[in-house]
XYZ file of C-alpha atoms in Angstrom:
544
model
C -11.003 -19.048 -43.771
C -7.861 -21.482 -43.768
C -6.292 -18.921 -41.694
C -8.829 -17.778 -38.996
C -9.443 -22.028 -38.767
C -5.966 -22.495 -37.642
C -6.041 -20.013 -35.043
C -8.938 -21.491 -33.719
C -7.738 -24.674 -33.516
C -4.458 -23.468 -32.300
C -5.408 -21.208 -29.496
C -7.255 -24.132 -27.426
C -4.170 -26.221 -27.869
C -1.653 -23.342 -26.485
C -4.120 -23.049 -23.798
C -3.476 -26.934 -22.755
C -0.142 -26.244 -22.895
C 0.415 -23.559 -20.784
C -1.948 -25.443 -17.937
C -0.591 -29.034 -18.116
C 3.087 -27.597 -18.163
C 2.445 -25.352 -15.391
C 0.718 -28.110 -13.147
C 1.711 -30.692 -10.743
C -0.698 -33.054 -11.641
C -0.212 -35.760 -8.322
C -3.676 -37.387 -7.573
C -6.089 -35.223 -9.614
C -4.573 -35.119 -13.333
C -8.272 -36.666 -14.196
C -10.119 -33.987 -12.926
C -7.328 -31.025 -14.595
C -7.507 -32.717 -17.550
C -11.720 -32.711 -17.776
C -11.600 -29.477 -16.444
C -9.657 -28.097 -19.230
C -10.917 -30.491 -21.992
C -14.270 -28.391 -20.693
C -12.663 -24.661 -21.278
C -11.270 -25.857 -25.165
C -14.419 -27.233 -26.049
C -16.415 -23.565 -24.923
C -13.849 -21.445 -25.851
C -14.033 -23.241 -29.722
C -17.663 -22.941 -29.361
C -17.739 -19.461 -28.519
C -15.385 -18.330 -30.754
C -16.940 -20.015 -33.845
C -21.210 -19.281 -33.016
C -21.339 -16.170 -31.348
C -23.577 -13.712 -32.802
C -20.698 -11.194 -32.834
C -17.343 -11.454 -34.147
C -15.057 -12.349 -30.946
C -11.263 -11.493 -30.088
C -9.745 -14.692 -29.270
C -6.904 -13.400 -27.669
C -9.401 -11.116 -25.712
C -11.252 -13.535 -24.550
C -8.403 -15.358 -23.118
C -6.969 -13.022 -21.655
C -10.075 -11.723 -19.311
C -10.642 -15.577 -18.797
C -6.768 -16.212 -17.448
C -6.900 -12.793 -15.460
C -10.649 -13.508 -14.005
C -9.264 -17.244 -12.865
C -5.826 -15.900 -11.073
C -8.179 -12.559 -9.223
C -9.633 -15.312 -6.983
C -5.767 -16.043 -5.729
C -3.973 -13.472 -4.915
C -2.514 -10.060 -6.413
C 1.219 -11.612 -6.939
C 0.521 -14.487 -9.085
C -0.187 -12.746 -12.542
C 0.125 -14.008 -16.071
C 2.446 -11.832 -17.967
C 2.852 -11.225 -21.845
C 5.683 -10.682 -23.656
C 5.860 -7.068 -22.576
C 5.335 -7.927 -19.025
C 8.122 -10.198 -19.103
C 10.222 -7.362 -20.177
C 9.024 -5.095 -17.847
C 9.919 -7.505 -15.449
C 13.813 -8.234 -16.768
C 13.882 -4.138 -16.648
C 13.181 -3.947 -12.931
C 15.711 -7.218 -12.028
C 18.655 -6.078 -13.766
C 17.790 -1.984 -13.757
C 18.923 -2.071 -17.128
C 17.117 -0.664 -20.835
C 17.683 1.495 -23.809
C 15.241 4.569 -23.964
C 14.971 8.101 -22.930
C 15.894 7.914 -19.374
C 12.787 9.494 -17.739
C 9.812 7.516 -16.011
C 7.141 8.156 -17.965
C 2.845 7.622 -17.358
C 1.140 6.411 -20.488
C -2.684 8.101 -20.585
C -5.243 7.524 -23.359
C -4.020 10.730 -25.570
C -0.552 11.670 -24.157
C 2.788 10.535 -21.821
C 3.590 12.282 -19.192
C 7.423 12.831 -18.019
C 6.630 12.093 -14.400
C 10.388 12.136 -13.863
C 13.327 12.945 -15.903
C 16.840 11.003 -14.629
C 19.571 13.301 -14.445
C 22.194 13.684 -17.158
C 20.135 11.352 -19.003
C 18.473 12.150 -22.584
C 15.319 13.324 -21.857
C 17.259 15.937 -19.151
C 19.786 16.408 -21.448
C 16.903 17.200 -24.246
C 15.032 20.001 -22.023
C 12.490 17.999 -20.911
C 10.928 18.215 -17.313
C 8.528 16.453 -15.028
C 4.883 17.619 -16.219
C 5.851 17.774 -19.966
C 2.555 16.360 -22.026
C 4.076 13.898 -25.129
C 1.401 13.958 -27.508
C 3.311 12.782 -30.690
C 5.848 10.710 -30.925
C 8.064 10.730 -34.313
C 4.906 11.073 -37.020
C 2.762 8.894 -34.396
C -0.278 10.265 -32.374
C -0.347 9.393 -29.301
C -4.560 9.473 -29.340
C -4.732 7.373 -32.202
C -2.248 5.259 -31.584
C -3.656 1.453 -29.990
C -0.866 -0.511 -28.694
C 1.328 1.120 -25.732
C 2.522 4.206 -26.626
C 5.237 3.921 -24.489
C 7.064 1.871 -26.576
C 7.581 4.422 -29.004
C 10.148 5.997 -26.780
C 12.263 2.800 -26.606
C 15.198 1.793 -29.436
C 18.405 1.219 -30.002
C 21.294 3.118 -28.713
C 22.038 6.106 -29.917
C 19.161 6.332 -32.222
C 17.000 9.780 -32.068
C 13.705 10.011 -31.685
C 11.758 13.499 -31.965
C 8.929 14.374 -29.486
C 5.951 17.239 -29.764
C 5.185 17.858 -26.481
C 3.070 20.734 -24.449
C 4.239 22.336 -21.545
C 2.092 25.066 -19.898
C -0.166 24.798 -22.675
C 2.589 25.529 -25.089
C 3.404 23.121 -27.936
C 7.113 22.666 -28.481
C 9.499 19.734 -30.034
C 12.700 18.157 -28.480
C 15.182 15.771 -30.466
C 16.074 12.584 -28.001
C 19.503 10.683 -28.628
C 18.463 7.278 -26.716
C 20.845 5.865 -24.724
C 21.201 2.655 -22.334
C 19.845 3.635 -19.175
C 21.123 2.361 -15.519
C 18.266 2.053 -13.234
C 20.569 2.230 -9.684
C 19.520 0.064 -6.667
C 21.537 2.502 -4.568
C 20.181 5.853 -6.063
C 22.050 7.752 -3.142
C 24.686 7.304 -0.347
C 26.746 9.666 1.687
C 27.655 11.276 5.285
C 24.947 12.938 6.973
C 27.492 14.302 9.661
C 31.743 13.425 10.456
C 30.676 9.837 11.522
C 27.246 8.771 10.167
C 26.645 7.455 6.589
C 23.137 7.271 4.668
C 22.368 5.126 2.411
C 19.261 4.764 0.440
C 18.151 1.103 -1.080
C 15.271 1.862 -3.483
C 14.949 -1.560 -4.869
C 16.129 -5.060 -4.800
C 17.441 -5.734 -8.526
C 20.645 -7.594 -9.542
C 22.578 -5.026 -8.193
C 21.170 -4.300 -4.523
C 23.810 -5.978 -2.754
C 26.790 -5.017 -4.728
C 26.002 -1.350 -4.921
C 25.132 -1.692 -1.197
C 28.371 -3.287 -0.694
C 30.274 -0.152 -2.882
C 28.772 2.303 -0.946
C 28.880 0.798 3.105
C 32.705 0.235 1.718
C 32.807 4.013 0.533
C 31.505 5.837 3.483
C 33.421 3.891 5.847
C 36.498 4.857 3.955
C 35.167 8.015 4.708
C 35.652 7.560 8.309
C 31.423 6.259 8.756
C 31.249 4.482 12.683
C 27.472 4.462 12.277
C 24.846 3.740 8.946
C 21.265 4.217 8.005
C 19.950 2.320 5.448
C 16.726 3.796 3.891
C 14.345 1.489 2.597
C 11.295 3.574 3.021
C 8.683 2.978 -0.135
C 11.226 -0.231 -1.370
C 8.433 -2.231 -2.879
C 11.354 -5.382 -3.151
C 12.336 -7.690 -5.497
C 14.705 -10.415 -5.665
C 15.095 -12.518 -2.939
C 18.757 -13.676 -3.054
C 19.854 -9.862 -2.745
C 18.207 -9.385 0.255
C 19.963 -12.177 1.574
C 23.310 -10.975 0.322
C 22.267 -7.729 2.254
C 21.720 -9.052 5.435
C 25.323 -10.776 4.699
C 27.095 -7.462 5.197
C 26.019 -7.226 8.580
C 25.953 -10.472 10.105
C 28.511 -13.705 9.705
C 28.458 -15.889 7.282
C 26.458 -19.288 8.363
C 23.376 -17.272 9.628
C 20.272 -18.029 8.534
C 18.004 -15.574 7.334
C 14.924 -16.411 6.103
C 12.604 -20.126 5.446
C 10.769 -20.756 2.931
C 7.413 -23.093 3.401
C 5.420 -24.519 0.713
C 3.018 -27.627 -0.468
C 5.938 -28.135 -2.938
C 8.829 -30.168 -0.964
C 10.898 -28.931 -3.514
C 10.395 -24.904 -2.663
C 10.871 -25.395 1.215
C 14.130 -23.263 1.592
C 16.133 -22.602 4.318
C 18.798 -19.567 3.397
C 21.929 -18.828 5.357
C 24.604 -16.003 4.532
C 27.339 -17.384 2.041
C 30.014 -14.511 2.449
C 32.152 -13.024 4.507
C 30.848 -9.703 6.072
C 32.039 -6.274 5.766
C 31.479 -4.913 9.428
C 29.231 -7.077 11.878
C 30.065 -4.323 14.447
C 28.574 -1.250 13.070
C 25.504 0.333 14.560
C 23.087 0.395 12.215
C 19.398 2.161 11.908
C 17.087 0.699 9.238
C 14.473 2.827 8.024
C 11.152 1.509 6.475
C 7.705 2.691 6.391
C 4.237 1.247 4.685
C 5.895 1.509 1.486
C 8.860 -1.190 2.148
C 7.572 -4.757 1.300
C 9.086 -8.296 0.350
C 12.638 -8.357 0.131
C 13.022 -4.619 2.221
C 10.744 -6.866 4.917
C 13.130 -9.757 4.879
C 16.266 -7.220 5.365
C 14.546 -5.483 8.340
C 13.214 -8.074 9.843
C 16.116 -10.501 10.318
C 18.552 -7.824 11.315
C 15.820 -6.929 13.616
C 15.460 -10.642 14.653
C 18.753 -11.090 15.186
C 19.234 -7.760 17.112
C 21.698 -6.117 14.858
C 19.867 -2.918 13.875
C 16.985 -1.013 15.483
C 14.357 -0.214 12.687
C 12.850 3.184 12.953
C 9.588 4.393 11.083
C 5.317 2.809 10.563
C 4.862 -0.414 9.831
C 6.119 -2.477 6.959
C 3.347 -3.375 4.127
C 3.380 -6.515 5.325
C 3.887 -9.543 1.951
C 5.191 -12.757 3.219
C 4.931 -14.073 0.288
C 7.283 -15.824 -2.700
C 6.909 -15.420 -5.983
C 8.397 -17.687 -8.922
C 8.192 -16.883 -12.593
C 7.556 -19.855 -14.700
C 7.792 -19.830 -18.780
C 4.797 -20.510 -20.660
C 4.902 -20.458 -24.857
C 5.388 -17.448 -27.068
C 7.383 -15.556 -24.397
C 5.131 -15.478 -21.784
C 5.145 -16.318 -18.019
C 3.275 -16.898 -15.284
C 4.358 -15.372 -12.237
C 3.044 -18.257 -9.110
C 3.038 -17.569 -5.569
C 4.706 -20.587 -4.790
C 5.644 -20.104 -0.789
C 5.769 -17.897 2.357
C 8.999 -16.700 4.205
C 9.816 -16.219 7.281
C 12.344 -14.686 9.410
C 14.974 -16.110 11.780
C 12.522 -15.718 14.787
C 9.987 -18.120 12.519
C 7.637 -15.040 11.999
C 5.403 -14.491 8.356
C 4.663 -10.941 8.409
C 1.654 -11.312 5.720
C -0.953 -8.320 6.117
C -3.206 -9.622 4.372
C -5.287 -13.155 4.396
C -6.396 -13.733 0.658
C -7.724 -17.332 1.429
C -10.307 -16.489 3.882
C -11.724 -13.720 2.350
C -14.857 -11.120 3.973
C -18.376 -11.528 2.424
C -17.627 -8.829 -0.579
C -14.832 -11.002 -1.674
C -12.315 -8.955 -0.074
C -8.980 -9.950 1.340
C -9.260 -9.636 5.287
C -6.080 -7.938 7.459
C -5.117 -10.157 9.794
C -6.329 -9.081 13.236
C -4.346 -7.796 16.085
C -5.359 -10.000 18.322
C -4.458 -12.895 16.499
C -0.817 -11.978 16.074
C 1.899 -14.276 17.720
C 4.586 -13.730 19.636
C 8.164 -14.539 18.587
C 11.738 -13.746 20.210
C 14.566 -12.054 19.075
C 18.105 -13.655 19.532
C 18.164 -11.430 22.646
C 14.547 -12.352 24.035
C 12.621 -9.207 23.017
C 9.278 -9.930 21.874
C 7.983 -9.275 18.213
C 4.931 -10.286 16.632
C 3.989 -11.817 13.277
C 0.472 -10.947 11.550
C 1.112 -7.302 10.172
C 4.207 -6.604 8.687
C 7.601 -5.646 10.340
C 6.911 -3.199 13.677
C 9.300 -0.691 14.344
C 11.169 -0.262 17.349
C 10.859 3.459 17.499
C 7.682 4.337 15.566
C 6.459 7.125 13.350
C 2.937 7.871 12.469
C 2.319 6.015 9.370
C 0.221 8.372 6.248
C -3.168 8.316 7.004
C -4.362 7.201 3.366
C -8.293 7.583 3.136
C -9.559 6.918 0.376
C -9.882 10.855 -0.176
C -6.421 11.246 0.199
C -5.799 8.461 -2.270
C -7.952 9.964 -4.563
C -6.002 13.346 -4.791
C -2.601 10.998 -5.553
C -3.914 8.928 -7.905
C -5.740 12.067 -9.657
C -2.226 13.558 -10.292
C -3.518 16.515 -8.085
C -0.094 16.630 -6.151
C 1.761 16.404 -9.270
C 0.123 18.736 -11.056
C 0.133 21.399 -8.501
C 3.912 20.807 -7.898
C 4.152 21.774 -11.689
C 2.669 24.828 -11.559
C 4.189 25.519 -8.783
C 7.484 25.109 -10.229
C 6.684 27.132 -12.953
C 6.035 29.918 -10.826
C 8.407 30.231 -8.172
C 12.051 31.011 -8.924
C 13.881 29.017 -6.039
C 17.730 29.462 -5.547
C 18.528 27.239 -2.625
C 15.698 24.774 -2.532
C 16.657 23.605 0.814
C 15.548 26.074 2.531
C 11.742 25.430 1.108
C 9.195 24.939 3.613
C 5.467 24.866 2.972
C 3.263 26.964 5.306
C -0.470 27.660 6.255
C -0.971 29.634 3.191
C 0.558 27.118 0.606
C -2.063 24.579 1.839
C -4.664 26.992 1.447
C -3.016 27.422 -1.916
C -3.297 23.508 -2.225
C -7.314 23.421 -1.531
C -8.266 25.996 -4.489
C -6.500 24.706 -6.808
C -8.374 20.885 -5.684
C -11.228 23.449 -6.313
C -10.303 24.976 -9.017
C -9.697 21.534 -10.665
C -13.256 20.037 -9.776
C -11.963 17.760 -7.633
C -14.694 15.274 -6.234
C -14.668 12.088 -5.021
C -18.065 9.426 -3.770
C -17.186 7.864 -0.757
C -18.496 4.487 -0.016
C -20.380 5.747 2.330
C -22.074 8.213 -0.518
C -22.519 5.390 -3.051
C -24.701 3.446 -0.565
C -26.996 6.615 0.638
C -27.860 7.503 -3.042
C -28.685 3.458 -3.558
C -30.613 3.614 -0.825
C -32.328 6.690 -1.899
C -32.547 5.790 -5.346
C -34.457 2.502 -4.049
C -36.573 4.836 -1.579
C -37.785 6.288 -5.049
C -38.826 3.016 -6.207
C -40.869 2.427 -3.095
C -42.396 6.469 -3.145
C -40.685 6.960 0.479
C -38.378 9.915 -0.970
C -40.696 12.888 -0.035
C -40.347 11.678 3.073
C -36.966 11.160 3.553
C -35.300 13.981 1.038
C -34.460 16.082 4.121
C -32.582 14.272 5.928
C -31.156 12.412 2.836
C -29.788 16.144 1.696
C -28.241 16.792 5.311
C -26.759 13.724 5.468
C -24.706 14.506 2.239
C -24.101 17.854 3.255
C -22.642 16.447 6.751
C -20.666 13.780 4.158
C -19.052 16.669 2.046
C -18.109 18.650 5.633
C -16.720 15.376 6.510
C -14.396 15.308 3.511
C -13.392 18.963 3.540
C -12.126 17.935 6.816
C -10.593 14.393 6.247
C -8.181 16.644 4.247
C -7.535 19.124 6.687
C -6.620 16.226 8.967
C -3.755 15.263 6.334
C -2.482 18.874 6.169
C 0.822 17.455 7.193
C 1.115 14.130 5.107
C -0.266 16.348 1.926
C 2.239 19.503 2.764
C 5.235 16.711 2.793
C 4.077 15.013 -0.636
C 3.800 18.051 -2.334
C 7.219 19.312 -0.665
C 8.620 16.039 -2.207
C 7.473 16.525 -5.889
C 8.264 20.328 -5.859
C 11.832 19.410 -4.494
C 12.719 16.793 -7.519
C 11.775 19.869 -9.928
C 14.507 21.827 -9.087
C 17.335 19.559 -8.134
C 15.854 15.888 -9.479
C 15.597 13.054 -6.714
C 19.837 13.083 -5.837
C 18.725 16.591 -4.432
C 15.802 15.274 -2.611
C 17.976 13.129 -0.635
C 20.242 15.906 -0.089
C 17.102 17.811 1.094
C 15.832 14.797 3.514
C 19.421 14.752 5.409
C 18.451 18.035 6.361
C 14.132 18.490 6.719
C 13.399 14.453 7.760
C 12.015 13.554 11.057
C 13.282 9.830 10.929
C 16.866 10.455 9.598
C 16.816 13.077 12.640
C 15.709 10.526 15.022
C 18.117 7.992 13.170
C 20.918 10.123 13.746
C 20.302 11.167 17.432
C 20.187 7.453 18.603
C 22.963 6.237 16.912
C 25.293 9.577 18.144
C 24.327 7.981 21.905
C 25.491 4.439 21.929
C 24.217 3.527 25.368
C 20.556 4.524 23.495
C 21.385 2.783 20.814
C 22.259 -0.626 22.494
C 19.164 -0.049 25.206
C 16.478 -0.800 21.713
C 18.485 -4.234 21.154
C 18.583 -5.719 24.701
């Protein structure tokens, strides 16, 4: 009783910790003080009369996450596993299998194995079901499973895993794995290098740096710099990035905050390796934060033309700030901007539509900014291209069939029966997508709409009122026009679905270095890329 008393007493306190050493308390430290002498008092209540025994640590954690929703989706509170989750993506650096892996309720899926890593090394492939872990079910197991997978070097861990509905057992050495920023660089012909950036860890800008040197020695004139589906990261590397391209003393981005202390201006430190170079950036919907900084100054300051859709669109800053017992809280503490004083924020969170949502910022109600050279580019909607691309057309449906692990799955079995020798040669045809659709079929694939959720409310409440005789006709065509509507939503994205399962099958035969290899050849952009900067008078007509 001693015990659970303590904790009680002790939880409320931690909790005025970690808001009065998180605030800036200015005019209104009265009111956060009441406010959160309020929360301790119910949250002691609560815990100590409710009929039902209560989770503490439950509790607070729905009541921190259902205070930041109202804010917006980058300021999070993070445990102590979150916090290492986090280190891992900034430095690129743990000790585990070497495969990304998807934790589900009764298994983990090898969603990719790194080459030359344990897991490859081990046998194991992209589809493989983990459903025991040492002597440890993964069903029955409660905390994240993943972690099972994770020790110290050199220490061996034994899986039971299914693959094609065979059971089977592998024996993993763990090793310290090397998450690269640079995943990939080299020529695509005698004079142009390709480089891809997948993320902005410790290491962007040095690996960057290794391999702009390394093609050049090469005997590179011209570079594209891939930073199609970069979600970002840390903001100093992106600066750093710019730096190669442009003199030192440039600015590059502003920062601008309610906290004096956070409004930033940042300018290159270094000396650059080749301010000369023509140089293509690629991005598409996928590239946010830092890969929107790093297009859209060089773009500001006219030293690359960026080819692709539009950027996501986050103009945002984010800070981490430590809390007790290893915890953070990661604040949106600023926007950024680029050298032509544009925010390219998507999304407003702070006037929000009357379901709560987050509105897109209008068109219309973009502004117009300069480059160094005078052309005009607009703020509002993340970076625009200056040669575009369609962008995916992700419906809901077609989101759906990703997040379902319908495109993964397929690309499994379809590695499991096909025996490709040159992989590069692959190209996906009328009947594969054919294929594609019966085995969404097959695999009872449905999904409501919106649209379907609010014509069975309405026809549930047309019930209520004894209207549905009347109506059941054309409630049933209206449905039936819904699922011809969907059958054909995914015809539409023949092309977008034919290149993400060409993607996934790919990686299965020759992991994601081969991918890369296969993109220099198959990809549309790089194509483009590579035509405009082989015609310098082209090249230089997109900057002036």
């Amino acid at each position: 009783m001693k015990k659970l008393l303590k904790k009680r007493i002790l939880i409320p306190v931690i909790a005025c910790v970690l808001f009065l050493s998180t605030t800036a308390f200015k005019n209104d430290f009265f009111e956060i003080a009441k406010q959160i002498e309020i929360f301790t008092t119910l949250f002691k209540e609560l815990n100590m009369n409710y009929v039902d025994d209560t989770n503490p640590g439950d509790l607070m954690d729905t009541a921190i996450k259902s205070m930041l929703e109202n804010l917006d989706p980058y300021t999070n509170f993070m445990n102590e596993q979150d916090v290492e989750s986090a280190r891992i993506n900034n430095t690129g650096d743990y000790t585990g299998i070497g495969a990304k892996v998807k934790t589900l309720k009764d298994k983990l899926v090898i969603v990719e194995p790194y080459k030359n890593y344990p897991a490859d090394k081990a046998g194991l492939k992209a589809g493989d079901e983990i459903i025991k872990v040492g002597n440890t079910l993964i069903e029955t197991y409660k905390e994240d499973a993943g972690e099972l997978l994770k020790g110290a070097t050199d220490t061996p861990v034994e899986v039971t895993y299914k693959r094609q509905g065979k059971t089977q057992t592998a024996t993993i050495k763990r090793a310290e794995v090397e998450i690269k920023a640079v995943p990939y660089f080299s020529m695509v012909n005698n004079k142009t290098g390709f480089i891809v950036l997948s993320r902005f860890n410790d290491k962007a800008s040095a690996e960057t740096n290794y391999a702009l040197r390394d093609l050049k020695a090469q005997g590179a004139e011209r570079i594209i710099l891939d930073l199609r589906g970069n979600p970002g990261g840390l903001l100093n590397e992106a600066i750093n990035i710019v730096n190669l391209f442009v003199s030192k003393g440039q600015l590059v981005v502003t920062t601008k905050s309610k906290v004096k202390k956070y409004n930033k201006t940042y300018y290159t430190q270094n000396d650059p390796i080749d301010t000369q170079i023509p140089l293509v950036i690629l991005i598409d919907e996928g590239s946010a934060s830092a890969s929107e900084i790093v297009s859209g100054a060089l773009q500001d300051l006219d030293r690359a033309v960026i080819i692709g859709s539009r950027s996501f669109g986050k103009g945002l800053v984010q800070r981490p700030k430590e809390l007790v017992y290893g915890t953070q809280v990661k604040i949106t503490i600023s926007r950024y901007y680029t050298p032509s004083g544009r925010c390219i924020q998507a999304l407003d969170y702070w006037h929000r539509n009357d379901k709560g949502e987050a509105v897109r910022v209008k068109q219309e109600n973009y502004n117009e900014f300069k480059t160094k050279n005078g052309r005009k580019v607009f703020d509002g909607g993340g970076v625009l291209p200056d040669v575009s691309f369609n962008g995916s057309k992700n419906s809901s449906i077609i989101n759906a069939i990703v997040n379902n692990d319908l495109i993964f799955n397929y690309a499994t079995n379809y590695y499991y029966n096909h025996d490709i020798k040159d992989v590069n040669i692959l190209q996906l045809n009328d009947t594969d997508f054919l294929n594609f659709k019966s085995f969404l079929k097959a695999n009872n694939f449905s999904f409501e709409t919106e649209t379907e959720k609010a014509l069975n409310k309405a026809y549930e409440a047309a019930k209520n009122d004894d209207l549905d005789d009347n109506i059941k006709n054309d409630f049933n065509t209206l449905i039936s026009n819904l699922n011809k509507s969907k059958i054909s939503v995914i015809d539409e994205n023949k092309a977008y679905l034919l290149e993400l399962l060409t993607e996934d099958i790919v990686k299965r035969y020759v992991y994601r270095e081969g991918l890369y290899d296969y993109y220099k050849l198959h990809d549309a952009e790089i194509k483009k890329a590579t035509d405009i900067l082989g015609n310098q008078t082209a090249y230089l007509s997109y900057l002036k």
